[in-house]
Structures are given as C-alpha cells and as structure tokens.
Coordinates of C-alpha atoms and ligand atoms in Angstrom, one line a residue:
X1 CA 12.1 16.0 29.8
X2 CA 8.9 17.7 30.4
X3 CA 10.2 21.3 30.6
X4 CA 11.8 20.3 26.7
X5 CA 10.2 20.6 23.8
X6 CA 11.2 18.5 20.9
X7 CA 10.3 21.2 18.0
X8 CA 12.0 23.7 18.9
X9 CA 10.9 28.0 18.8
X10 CA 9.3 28.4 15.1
X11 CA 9.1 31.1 13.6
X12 CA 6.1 32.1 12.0
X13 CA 6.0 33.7 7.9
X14 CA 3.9 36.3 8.2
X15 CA 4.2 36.2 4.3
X16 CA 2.1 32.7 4.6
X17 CA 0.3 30.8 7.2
X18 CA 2.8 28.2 7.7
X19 CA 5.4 27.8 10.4
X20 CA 8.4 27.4 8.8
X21 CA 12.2 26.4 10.0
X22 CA 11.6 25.3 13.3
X23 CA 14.8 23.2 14.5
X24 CA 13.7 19.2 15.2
X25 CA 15.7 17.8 18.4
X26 CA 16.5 14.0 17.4
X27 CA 17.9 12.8 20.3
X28 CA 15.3 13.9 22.8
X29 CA 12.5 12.4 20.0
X30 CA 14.5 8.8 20.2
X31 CA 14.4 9.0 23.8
X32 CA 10.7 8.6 24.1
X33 CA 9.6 7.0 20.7
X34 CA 10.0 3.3 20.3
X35 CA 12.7 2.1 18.0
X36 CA 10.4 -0.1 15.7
X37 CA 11.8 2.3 11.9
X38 CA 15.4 2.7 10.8
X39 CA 14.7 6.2 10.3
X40 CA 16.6 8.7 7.8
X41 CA 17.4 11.6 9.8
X42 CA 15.4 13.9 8.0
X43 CA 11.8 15.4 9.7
X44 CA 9.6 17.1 7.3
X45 CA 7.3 20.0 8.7
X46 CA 5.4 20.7 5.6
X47 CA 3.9 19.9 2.2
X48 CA 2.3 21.2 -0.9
X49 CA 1.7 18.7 -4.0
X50 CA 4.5 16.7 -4.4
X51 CA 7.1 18.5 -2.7
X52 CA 7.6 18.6 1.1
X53 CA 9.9 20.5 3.0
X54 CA 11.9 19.8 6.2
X55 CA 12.6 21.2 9.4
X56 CA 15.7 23.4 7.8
X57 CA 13.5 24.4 5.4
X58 CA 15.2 22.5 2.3
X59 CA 13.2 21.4 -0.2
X60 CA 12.4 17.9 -1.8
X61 CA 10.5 16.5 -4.3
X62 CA 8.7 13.4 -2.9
X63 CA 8.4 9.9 -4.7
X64 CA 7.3 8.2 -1.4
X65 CA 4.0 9.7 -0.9
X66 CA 3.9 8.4 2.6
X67 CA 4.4 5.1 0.9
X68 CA 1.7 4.7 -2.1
X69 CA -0.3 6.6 0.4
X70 CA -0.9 10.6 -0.4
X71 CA -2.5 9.9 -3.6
X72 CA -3.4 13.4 -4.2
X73 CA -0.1 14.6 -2.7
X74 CA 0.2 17.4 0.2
X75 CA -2.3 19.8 1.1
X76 CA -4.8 19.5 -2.0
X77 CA -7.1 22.0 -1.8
X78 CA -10.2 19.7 -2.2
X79 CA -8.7 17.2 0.7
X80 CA -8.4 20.1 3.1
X81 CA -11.5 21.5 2.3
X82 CA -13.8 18.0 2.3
X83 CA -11.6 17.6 6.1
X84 CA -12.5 20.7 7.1
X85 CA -15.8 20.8 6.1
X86 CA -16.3 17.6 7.7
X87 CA -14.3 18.2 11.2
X88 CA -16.5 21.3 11.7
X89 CA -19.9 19.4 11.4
X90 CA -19.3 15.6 13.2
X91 CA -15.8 13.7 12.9
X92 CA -16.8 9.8 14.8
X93 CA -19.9 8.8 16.1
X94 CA -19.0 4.9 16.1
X95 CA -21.2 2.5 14.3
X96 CA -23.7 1.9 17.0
X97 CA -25.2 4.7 13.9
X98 CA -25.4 4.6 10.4
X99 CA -22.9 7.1 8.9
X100 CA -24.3 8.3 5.7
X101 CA -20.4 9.6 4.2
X102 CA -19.6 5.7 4.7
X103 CA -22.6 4.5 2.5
X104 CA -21.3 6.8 -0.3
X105 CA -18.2 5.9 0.0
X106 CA -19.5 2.4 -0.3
X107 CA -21.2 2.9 -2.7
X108 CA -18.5 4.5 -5.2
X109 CA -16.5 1.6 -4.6
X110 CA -19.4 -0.8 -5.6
X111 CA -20.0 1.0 -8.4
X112 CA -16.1 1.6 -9.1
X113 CA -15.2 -2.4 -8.7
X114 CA -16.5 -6.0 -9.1
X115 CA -17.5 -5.7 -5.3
X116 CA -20.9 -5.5 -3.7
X117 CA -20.7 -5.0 -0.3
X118 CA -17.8 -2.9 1.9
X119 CA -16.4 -3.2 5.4
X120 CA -14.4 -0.1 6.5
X121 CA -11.3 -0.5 9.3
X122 CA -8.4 1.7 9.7
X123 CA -5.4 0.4 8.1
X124 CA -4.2 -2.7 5.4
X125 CA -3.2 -5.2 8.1
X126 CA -7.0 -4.7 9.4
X127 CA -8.5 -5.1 6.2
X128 CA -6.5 -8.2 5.2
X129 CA -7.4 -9.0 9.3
X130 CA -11.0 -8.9 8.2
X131 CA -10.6 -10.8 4.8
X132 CA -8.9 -13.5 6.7
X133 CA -11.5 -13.8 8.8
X134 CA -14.8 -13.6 6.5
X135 CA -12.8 -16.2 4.7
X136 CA -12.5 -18.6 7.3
X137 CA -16.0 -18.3 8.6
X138 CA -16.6 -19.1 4.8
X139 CA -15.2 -22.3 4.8
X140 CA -16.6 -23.1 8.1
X141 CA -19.9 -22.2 7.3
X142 CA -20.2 -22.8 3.4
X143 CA -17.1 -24.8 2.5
X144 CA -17.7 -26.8 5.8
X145 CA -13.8 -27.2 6.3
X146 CA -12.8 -27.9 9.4
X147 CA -9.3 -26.6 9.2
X148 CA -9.1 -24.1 6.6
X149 CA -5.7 -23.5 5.0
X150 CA -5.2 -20.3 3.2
X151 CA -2.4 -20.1 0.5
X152 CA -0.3 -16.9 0.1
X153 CA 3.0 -16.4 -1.6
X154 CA 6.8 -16.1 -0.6
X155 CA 7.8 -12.4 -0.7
X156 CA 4.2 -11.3 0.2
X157 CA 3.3 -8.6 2.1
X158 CA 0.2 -8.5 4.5
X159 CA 0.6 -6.2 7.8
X160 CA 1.9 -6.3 10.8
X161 CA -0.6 -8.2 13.1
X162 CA 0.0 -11.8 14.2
X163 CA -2.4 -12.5 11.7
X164 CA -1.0 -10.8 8.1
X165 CA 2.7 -11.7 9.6
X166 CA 1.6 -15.0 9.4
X167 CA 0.2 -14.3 5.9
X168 CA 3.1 -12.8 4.9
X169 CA 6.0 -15.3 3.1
X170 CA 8.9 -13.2 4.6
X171 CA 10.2 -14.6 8.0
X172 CA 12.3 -11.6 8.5
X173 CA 8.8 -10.1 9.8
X174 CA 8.1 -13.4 11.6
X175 CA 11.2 -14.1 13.4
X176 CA 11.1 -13.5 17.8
X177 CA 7.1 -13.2 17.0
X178 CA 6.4 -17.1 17.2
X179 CA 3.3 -18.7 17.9
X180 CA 2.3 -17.8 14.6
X181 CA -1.6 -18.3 13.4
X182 CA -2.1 -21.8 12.0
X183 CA -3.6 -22.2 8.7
X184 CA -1.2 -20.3 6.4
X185 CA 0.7 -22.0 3.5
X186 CA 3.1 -20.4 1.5
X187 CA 3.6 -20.7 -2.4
X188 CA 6.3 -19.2 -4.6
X189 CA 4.5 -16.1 -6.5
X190 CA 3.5 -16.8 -10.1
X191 CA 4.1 -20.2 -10.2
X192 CA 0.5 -22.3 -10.9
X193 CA 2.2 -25.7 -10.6
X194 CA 3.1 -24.6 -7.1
X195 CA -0.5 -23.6 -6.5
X196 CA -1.7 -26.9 -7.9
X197 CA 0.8 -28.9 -5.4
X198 CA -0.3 -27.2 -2.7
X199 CA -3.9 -28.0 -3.0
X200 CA -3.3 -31.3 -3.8
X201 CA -1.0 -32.1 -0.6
X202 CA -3.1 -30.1 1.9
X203 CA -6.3 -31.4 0.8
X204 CA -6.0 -34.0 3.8
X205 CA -8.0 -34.8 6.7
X206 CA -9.8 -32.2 8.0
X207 CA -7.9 -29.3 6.5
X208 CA -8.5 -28.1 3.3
X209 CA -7.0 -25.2 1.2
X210 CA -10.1 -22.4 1.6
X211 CA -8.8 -19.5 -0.1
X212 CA -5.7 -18.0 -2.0
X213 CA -4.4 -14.6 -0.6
X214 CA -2.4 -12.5 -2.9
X215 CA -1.4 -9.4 -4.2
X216 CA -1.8 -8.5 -8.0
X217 CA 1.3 -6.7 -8.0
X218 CA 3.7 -7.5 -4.7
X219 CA 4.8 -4.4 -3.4
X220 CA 7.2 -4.9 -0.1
X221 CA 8.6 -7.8 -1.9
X222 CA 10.3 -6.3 -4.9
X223 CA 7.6 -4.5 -6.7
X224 CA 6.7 -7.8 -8.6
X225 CA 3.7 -7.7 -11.2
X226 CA 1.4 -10.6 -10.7
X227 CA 1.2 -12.5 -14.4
X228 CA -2.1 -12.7 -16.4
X229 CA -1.7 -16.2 -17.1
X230 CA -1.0 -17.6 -13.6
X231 CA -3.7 -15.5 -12.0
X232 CA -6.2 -16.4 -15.0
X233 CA -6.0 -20.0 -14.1
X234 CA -5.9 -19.8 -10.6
X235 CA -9.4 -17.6 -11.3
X236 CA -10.3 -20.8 -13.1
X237 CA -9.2 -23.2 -10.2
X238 CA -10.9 -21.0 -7.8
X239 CA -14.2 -21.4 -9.9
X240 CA -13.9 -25.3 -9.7
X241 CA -13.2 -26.0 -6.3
X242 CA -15.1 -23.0 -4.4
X243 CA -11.6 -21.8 -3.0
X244 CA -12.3 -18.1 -1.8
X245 CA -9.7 -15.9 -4.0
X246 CA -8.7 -12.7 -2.3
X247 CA -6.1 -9.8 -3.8
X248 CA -4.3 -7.7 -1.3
X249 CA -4.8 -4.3 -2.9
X250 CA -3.6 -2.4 0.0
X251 CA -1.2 -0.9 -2.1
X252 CA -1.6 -0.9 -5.6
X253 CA -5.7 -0.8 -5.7
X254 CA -6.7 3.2 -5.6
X255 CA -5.3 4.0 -9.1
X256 CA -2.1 3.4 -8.9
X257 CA -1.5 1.0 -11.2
X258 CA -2.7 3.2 -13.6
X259 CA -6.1 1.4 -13.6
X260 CA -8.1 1.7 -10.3
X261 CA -7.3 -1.8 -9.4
X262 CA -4.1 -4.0 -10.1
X263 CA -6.8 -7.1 -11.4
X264 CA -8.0 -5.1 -13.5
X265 CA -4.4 -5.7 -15.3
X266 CA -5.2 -9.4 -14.9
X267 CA -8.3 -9.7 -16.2
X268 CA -9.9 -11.6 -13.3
X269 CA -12.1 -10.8 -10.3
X270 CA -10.9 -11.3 -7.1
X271 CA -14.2 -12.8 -4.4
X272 CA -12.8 -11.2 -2.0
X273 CA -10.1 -7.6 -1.6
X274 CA -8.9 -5.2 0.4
X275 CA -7.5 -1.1 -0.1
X276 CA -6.1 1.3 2.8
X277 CA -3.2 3.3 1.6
X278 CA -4.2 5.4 -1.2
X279 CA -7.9 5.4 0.1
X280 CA -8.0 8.0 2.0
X281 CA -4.9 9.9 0.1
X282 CA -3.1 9.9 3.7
X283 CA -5.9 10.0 6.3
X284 CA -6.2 6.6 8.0
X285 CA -8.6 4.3 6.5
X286 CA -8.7 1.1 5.6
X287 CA -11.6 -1.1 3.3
X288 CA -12.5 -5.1 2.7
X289 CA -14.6 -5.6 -0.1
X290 CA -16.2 -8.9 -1.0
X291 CA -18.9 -10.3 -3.4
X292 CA -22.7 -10.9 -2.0
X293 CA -22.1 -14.8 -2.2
X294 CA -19.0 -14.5 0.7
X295 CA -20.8 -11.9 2.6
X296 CA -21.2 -14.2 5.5
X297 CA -20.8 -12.1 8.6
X298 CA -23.5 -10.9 11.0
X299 CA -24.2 -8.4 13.2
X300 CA -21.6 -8.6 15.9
X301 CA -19.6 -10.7 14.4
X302 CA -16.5 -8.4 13.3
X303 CA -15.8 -4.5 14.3
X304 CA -13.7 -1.8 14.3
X305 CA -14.7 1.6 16.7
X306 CA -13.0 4.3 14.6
X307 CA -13.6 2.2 11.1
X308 CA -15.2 4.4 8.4
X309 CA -15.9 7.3 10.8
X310 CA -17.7 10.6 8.7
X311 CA -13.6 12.4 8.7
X312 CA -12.0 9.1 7.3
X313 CA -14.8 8.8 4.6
X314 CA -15.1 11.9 3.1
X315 CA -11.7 12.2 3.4
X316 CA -11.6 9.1 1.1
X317 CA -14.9 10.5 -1.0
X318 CA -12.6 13.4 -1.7
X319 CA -9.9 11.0 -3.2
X320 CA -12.5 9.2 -4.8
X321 CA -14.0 12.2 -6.9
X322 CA -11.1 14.4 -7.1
X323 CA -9.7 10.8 -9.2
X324 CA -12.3 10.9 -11.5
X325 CA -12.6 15.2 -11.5
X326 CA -8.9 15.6 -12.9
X327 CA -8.8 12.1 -15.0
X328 CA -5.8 10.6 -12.7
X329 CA -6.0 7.3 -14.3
X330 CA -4.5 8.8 -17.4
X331 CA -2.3 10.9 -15.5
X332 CA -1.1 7.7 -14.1
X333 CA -0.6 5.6 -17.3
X334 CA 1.5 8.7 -18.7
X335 CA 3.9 9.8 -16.5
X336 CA 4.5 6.1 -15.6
X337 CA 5.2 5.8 -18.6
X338 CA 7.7 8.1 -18.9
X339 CA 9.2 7.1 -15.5
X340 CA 9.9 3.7 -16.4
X341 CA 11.3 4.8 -19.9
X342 CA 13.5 7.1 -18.0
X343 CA 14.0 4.7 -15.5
X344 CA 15.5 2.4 -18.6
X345 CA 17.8 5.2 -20.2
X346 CA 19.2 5.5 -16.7
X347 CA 19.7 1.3 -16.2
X348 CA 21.4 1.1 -19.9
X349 CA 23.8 2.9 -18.2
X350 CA 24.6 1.3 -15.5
X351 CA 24.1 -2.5 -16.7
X352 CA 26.5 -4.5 -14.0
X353 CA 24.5 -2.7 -11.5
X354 CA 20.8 -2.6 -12.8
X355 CA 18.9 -5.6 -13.3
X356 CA 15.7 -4.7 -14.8
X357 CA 13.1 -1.6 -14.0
X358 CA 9.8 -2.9 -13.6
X359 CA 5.9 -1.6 -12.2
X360 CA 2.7 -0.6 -13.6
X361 CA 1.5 3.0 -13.5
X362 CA 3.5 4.8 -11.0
X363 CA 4.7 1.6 -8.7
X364 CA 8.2 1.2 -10.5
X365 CA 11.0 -0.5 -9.2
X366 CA 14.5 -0.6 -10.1
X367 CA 16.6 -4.1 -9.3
X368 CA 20.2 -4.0 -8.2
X369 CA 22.2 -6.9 -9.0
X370 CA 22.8 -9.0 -6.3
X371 CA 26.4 -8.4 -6.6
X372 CA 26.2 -4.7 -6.1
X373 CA 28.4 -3.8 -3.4
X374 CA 25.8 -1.2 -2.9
X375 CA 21.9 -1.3 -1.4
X376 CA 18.7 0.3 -2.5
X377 CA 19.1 2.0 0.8
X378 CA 22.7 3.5 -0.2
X379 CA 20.7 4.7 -3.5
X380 CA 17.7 6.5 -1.4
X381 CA 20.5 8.4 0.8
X382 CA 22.1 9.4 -2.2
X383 CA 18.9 10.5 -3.7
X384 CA 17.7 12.5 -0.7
X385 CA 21.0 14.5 -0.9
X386 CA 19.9 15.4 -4.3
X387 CA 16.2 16.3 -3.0
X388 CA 14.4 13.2 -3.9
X389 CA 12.8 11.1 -1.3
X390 CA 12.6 7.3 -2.6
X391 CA 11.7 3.8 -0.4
X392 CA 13.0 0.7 -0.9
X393 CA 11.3 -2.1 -1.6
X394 CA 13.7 -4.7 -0.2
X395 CA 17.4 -4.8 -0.1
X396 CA 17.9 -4.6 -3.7
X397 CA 14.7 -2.6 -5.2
X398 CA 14.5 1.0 -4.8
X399 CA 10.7 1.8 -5.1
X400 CA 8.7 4.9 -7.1
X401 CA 5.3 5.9 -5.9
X402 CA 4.7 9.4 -6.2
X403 CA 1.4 11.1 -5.7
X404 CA -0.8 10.5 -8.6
X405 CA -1.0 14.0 -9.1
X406 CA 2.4 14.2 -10.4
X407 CA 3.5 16.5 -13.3
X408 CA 6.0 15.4 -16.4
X409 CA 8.3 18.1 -15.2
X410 CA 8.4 16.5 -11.8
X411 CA 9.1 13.4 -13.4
X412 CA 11.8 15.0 -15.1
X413 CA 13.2 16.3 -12.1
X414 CA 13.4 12.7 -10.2
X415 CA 15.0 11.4 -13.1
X416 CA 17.8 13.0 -12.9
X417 CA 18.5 13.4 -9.1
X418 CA 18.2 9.1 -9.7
X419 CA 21.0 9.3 -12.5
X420 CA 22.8 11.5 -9.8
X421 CA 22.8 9.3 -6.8
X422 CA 23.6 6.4 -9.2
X423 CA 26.3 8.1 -10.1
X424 CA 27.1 8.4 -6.5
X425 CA 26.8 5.0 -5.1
X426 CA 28.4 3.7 -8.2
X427 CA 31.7 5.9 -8.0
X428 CA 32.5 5.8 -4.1
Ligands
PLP501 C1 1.3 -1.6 3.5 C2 0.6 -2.9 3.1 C3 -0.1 -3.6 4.1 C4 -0.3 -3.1 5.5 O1 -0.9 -1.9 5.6 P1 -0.9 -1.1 7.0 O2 -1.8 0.0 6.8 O3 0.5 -0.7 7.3 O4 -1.4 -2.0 8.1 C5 -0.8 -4.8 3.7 N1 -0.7 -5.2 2.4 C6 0.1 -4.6 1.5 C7 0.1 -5.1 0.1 C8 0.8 -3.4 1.8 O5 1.5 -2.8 0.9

C-alpha cells in the first residue's frame, strides 16, 4: 500500500497553475478511510466560484457549497489572499495568548448581532457543545436547578458528539451510540402548546426545563422555517421564567438566509447562539455567542487548542467583510428569490411528485411526496449527471445552498439541470 499512491501521475497545465486530470484510485482510498459517508463516487480536485471540477476534469456547477459552508465559493481571491497573508506571518499560537484577528472577529460579530461576548471552537457540534454547557452552568449557578433539562425539537440537528446527538430529535443518529447525555427533552418543532406541556410536566423535583435549543430554520431535518409566532412566544415564555433560549445557527446564521441571521426572520433574540459553517467560508471554525447576563464561564472553565487561531479568524474576517464589500445580503434575497420561483415553475409540473418548495434566501428545499417511488438521493444522482451537485436534506428533501456569491445565470443554469433530473427520476 505504501509504494501506491491514491492520486495518481498529474499532469501539470502549463497554461495555468493548477494540476489538472489526475486519475482518483477509489478502491485503494476505501481501503484506509473509515466508512462513516455514503459517498457519490465523484472526487473533485478543483474550484473556482461556484463551479468545481473533478478528477476527469468535467465540470459542475455546485449548489452544495461544502454544505452551506463555502460562502464565498472556491478560490475567492480575497480568501486566498487574507490565508495567505496570514499563513506567511503566524497561523496558531493557542490561547495561552491573546490573538488580536480573534478580537476583531469578535468584535464584528458583536457589532453584526444582538451578542456581546464570543467563544471561538472549531466546528458546529463544538459550538452547540459549548452552548450546552454555559447553559447548564447557568442554571446551576443562576437558575439554581439541580437537574437542568434542555428542550430541543424532533427533526433537529445538533452535531455529532454524544452531546448534540443527544440534542438532536432524530434517533437515526442515536441508535448503537447509547448511554446518551441526560437532560435532553424533545418537542415537536413549531408547536408552542408542546413547548408549554413540556415545561409544565418536567418542572418536577429537582429538574427543571433550563433552556430551549433550536434552530430558526431546521436544516438536516427538511429545510423547515422556524414560525414567527411560535418563536415570538416562546421569546415571551423565555422572558417569564428565565429559561436560557439558544438558536442553533450553525447553518443558516452567516447570511444565508438572506439576512445575516435566521432570527432576524423571527423577530426575536436568541440569549444564547452558535455559527460554524459559513463562518469561515470553508476553513474550520466554529463560534458560541451569548449575551453578558449568561456569560458565566471562567477562566479554565471551557477550551478549545486550535479554536479561533489567527488562520481560522481572518479567514472568517475575510468572509465577514467581503459580505458587507459586495452587498451579499441582497445578493442573497434575489437570487433566492428567483430559485424558489423557479423552483415552483419546476414543482407545477410535477405535482404527484412535489410537495411544496420551501427556504429562505438561498436554503431552499424541495419535498417529494411520500409516495414517490423515488428519493431526494435518486434526484441528486440525476442532477450530478447533468453537472449539478445538490444534498439532501433527508429522504425526501433535496436541499439548495450555493455560495452566496452566486450569479442569476448560474441560477438559471441549476434550474434547468433540476427540471432535467426530474424528468429523469420521474420517467425511469
Ligand atoms: C452541520 C450542523 C451542525 C454540526 O456542525 P459540524 O461542524 O458538522 O459539527 C450543527 N447544527 C446544525 C444546525 C448544522 O447544520
């Protein structure tokens, strides 16, 4: 195995600086890599805004964005640079230091949200990780709950840890995994009654409901919008009780909602939230943010050795300013705009097999009907044999979330490869 390489001779453009072609040995990769991804055979070598090209060289134009993660797409000139820049002169130091790139980046998120104080980690199950666990030191400390409970909602995701498994209301991730962490309680999503139960029943004893965990808009699950009326009065119940409420915006916080964070779509402020994917536009990174009044750790309390190192912060400093620089917001609101509209002209014609297209900004989903003989996953391999690379959100929900830097012509372009592969999956 040694003597083998697994990318094999590339050839080099002398046209460009990039390697291009170089043949991508499968077997020999699944012979040393874990099995934990269903993986479409397809290894991409290369990529420039929002197209990416494989290992043959073919072309496609990509709507997964490393899942809601390459918010400024492939290669963006003012990413490379600001990494660049920043490898050349000190990459990690730890935070035995201060690190003045994480203080700014800090410090554009205070001043870019309804939080006042930052911790940095290096991914969105280590963010929620660290929200879980201010929150529970919260109640011990503030609340004085002896067994804190903390609410989350079915067909939630949180991460991967034993923690955010926990949190999350999908046993498929739980199952073989077992213990679980105590204190989680699952709610349906976007139902207050539920909410109201749940409070109510746990509030026994020594446990007590401490805090609500959701996400404004559930990604993983379906690609499900949180509703301004059920999140406005759990904001309320929140207020009355002292129950910590904290938004998951590992996913669609960062702009792409089409506002820099999905509350923001709500019209309530979370106490507590999180961000990692489009952070740092595709460089690890991962952020909780929390109001003063919760800001109950102390020194030594929580850690992370690689969280906000100088690379992963101006990395995410680039994101932040380049958002602002070129007015992505707007970007956002437009061509999701014109996504989901296209996204409807496609679904009117295919109505026993389209449920309903939903999303904010550019996080759209399509439904399948449940009876589809079909999955989202049939849909994605269909679309990737057009050129388009798509994720599902689920077994029924095929998922869009593009960079943010996407054109209307690229838009265009997806919209037809989806009317092709639905024309595919629908016919054979
Ligand atoms: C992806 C995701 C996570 C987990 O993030 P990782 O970086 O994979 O740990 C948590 N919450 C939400 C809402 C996500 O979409």
């Amino acid at each position: 195995m040694s003597s083998q390489t697994l990318i094999g001779q590339a050839t080099i453009d002398p046209q460009s600086s990039y390697v291009q072609s170089s043949t991508f040995d499968q077997d020999a990769f699944d012979q040393v890599v874990m099995s934990t991804y269903a993986r479409f055979p397809l290894a991409l070598e290369r990529g420039e805004g929002c197209r990416v090209w494989d290992t043959q060289g073919r072309e496609y134009l990509d709507f997964v964005a490393g899942i809601a993660t390459c918010t400024l797409g492939h290669a963006h000139p003012a990413l490379v640079a600001a990494v660049t820049r920043q490898i050349q002169k000190l990459h990690h130091v730890s935070n035995l230091y201060y690190i003045p790139e994480q203080g700014e980046l800090a410090k554009w998120i205070v001043q870019h949200s309804c939080a006042e104080r930052v911790f940095f980690c290096n991914s969105g199950a280590e963010a929620n990780e660290a929200a879980i666990k201010l929150a529970r030191k919260y109640a011990h400390t503030v609340l004085e709950i002896d067994q804190p409970i903390i609410l989350t909602a079915h067909a939630s995701f949180h991460g991967r840890t034993l923690a955010t498994i926990t949190a999350t209301g999908q046993p498929k991730y739980q199952k073989n995994f077992d213990p679980l962490v105590p204190g989680f309680h699952y709610v349906p999503y976007n139902d207050i009654s539920a909410v109201e139960t749940a409070i109510g029943e746990l509030d026994e004893g020594d446990y007590r409901v401490a805090a609500i965990l959701l996400e404004p808009l559930q990604g993983e699950g379906g690609v499900r919008p949180g509703e301004i009326a059920y999140f406005q009065k759990l904001r309320q119940i929140c207020d009355e009780t002292g129950i910590l409420l904290i938004f998951d915006e590992v996913q669609v916080g960062m702009g792409r909602s089409g506002k820099l964070w999905g509350y923001e779509h709500l019209g309530v402020e979370p106490d507590i939230f999180t961000s990692a994917k489009g952070l740092g536009g595709g460089i690890p990174i991962g952020a909780m943010m929390c109001k003063s009044f919760c800001d109950v750790f102390q020194p030594g309390e929580h850690a992370s050795t690689f969280g906000g190192n100088p690379f992963a912060c101006a990395a995410a400093l680039t994101v932040c300013n380049t958002l602002e620089q070129e007015n992505l917001l707007q970007n956002v609101e437009a061509r999701g705009e014109q996504l989901r509209v296209g996204l409807q002209a496609i679904a009117a014609k295919y109505p026993q097999h389209i449920t309903e297209v939903r999303g904010w900004g550019l996080i759209d989903g399509i439904e399948l009907a449940a009876q589809t003989q079909f999955t989202a996953a049939d849909v994605v391999k269909a679309a990737m044999e057009k050129g388009l690379l798509l994720v599902p959100a689920g077994p029924k929900v095929i998922r869009f979330v593009p960079p943010l830097i996407v054109t209307e012509a690229e838009v265009d372009t997806a919209l037809q490869a989806v009317d092709q592969a639905l024309a595919i999956v629908t016919t054979s």
